[in-house]
Amino acid sequence: MQFRLIWLLLYLLLSGPSAAQLQIDDKPSQSLDKTVFYFEDPSGQLTLSDMQANTLKWYLNTSGALSKGFSTSHWWLRITINNPDDKQKSCFLEVGHPLLDYINVYITQQGKLIRHYASGDKLPFYSRPIDSPVFVFPIQWQPHQTLDIYLEIYSQGSIQAPLMLWKGDAYYSHLTHIEMMHGVYFGGMLSIILFNTLLFFVLRDIKYLFYVSFVISSTLLIAGLSGQAFRHLWPEATRWNDVVILLFMCLTSIFAGQFTNHFLGLKALSLWCYRIINAIGIFSIFVFILSILVSYHIASQIAIATGFTLAFFILISGVYGAYRGNRSARYFIISWFFLLVSLMAFLLSKLDFVPTNFLSENAIFFGSILETVLLSLALADRINSERQLRYNAQKELLDTSERMKIELEEQVSKRTHDLEEANKKLENLSNVDQLTRIYNRRYLENAMKDEFKRCARQKHPISILMLDVDFFKQVNDQYGHVAGDECLVQVADIIKKSVRAFIDTPARYGGEEFCVLLPESDLESTRIVAERIRERISETNIVSGDAVFSVSVSIGLFSDDRCESSAEQALKYADIALYDAKKSGRNRVILYNNI
């Protein structure tokens, strides 16, 4: 009995943790991250037989997705999955990191090898069993079958193995969503590239050249990191797939630095920031050359550290530019802040400092598209600022040549609303008589065209009054032109107060003549208005200095109940009626129809 107890204890110590079985259920997907055991093989010499022996100490992964940072060891994963049902089941095992060099998947039952898959980005893409940017392996379970799945992973890059078990239809639906997300991202980036390339050819501004180069290189870098570039562009060039990621990583750093220099004007703004960014760009070229000579494992870590350092100094330069008054630097700061945060999440997940999940894996997608859009806004704001500065300079030169006739209250940041208000005021001045402050003849004629068309269309009545100040020349001769002007002002004020506001249109027609347009006014209503104007004017004393006098007006009236006349005819008829009123003794209202 004691011998058996000792033997059991030794077996438990040597075999390590027991395999936690995962029951396959009807869920579309199941995470395997917390059911997987892992074992590190620094030598890389162990085989499947060694893994199946009970002499190794396996460790249960208790965190999120398995992530071991940059490691040159071979990592073995073990999953035990049971099918409790009476029917066969088919699923897909997904390893959701596209940059693993080698993956060997061994499917065993009771120690016997059933199926072996060899994959990784060091093998041609077409060798993968499922067409996907990540690694997906089909697995089948017989009824009540328990499978032990071993994965051997080796990569010179970051070791990450987010594991998911998918049902067939669910996985293809998931893949469709991923493809749509990537399609939207790359389509948006392509649109930004094409638009800003056209702007470069139109504006010939080198900032756009560096910006487009930065967007192209960063888009190709993300295409490489997501596995889409290897899948669609060079599916058989395995060596190039490693080199190109480092190439675009270095090019992205170089173009980002040069764009920052020209956009912020760092050479004039801050010489030390300018020199540091240029030095990092030169070092990026050295890193790419180094990647050809040394292993990808070393070069990739140096390239990542270089890119992170550059992003940090670019953000500092943007903050300094905003501090020095560069308005466009605000968009610049926000865009690089989002990119820096997304890079930190992405890189820290590669270094095993933060959990590997959907957010950390795709942060670089969200950060880069947001950063690109905000940089486009920054460029647009920069163009608007420069255009506004050029416009102000031209305006200032014009004002100087015209002896400063017009003094601008704002020259740099004049808003569109202010300009529209100024245009409205200018238009109002051109439509108002400067002496009497009522509408002038120009405005009246335009208003008559519109009102006559409207009333003719609706068969509504419309009327016109033509007024003339009686014996106005005698007022000028007896009391002077100042008194004459005051007389016209007061007559205009009486006319304005005697008609409907916002409906009728009183205007000075010329000299001592006035005209009133009365839409929607029939003959009787117009006659009442005309008599009211005539009586008020004749009863009012005109005061100008020491002179006190009164005047009368003669009024010609024309009314058309169905608006069958034109504006020109109506003016002619009202003028004829006015002439008849003056001829008939003045200070009276004469209707054209009664002549």
mmCIF file of C-alpha atoms in Angstrom, residues 42 69 77 83 102 178 191 214 248 252 274 347 371 383 415 420 493 527 530 543 578:
data_model
loop_
_atom_site.group_PDB
_atom_site.id
_atom_site.type_symbol
_atom_site.label_atom_id
_atom_site.label_comp_id
_atom_site.label_asym_id
_atom_site.label_seq_id
_atom_site.Cartn_x
_atom_site.Cartn_y
_atom_site.Cartn_z
ATOM 1 C CA PRO A 42 15.084 26.452 -25.647
ATOM 2 C CA GLY A 69 7.394 38.333 -26.572
ATOM 3 C CA LEU A 77 1.154 23.978 -26.765
ATOM 4 C CA ASN A 83 -16.673 15.465 -28.260
ATOM 5 C CA TYR A 102 6.688 27.876 -38.291
ATOM 6 C CA ILE A 178 -12.485 40.669 -40.959
ATOM 7 C CA SER A 191 -8.632 57.064 -51.402
ATOM 8 C CA PHE A 214 4.324 58.071 -45.524
ATOM 9 C CA PHE A 248 8.328 49.501 -44.890
ATOM 10 C CA THR A 252 7.547 54.788 -42.678
ATOM 11 C CA TYR A 274 15.004 68.902 -36.787
ATOM 12 C CA LEU A 347 4.116 46.837 -29.475
ATOM 13 C CA GLU A 371 -4.022 59.473 -37.741
ATOM 14 C CA ILE A 383 -3.504 75.237 -46.990
ATOM 15 C CA ARG A 415 -14.826 84.468 -40.899
ATOM 16 C CA GLU A 420 -21.575 87.581 -45.686
ATOM 17 C CA ASP A 493 -40.792 109.505 -43.284
ATOM 18 C CA ARG A 527 -57.207 104.998 -52.368
ATOM 19 C CA ALA A 530 -53.124 107.585 -50.863
ATOM 20 C CA VAL A 543 -39.032 122.575 -39.632
ATOM 21 C CA LEU A 578 -49.752 112.006 -61.440
#
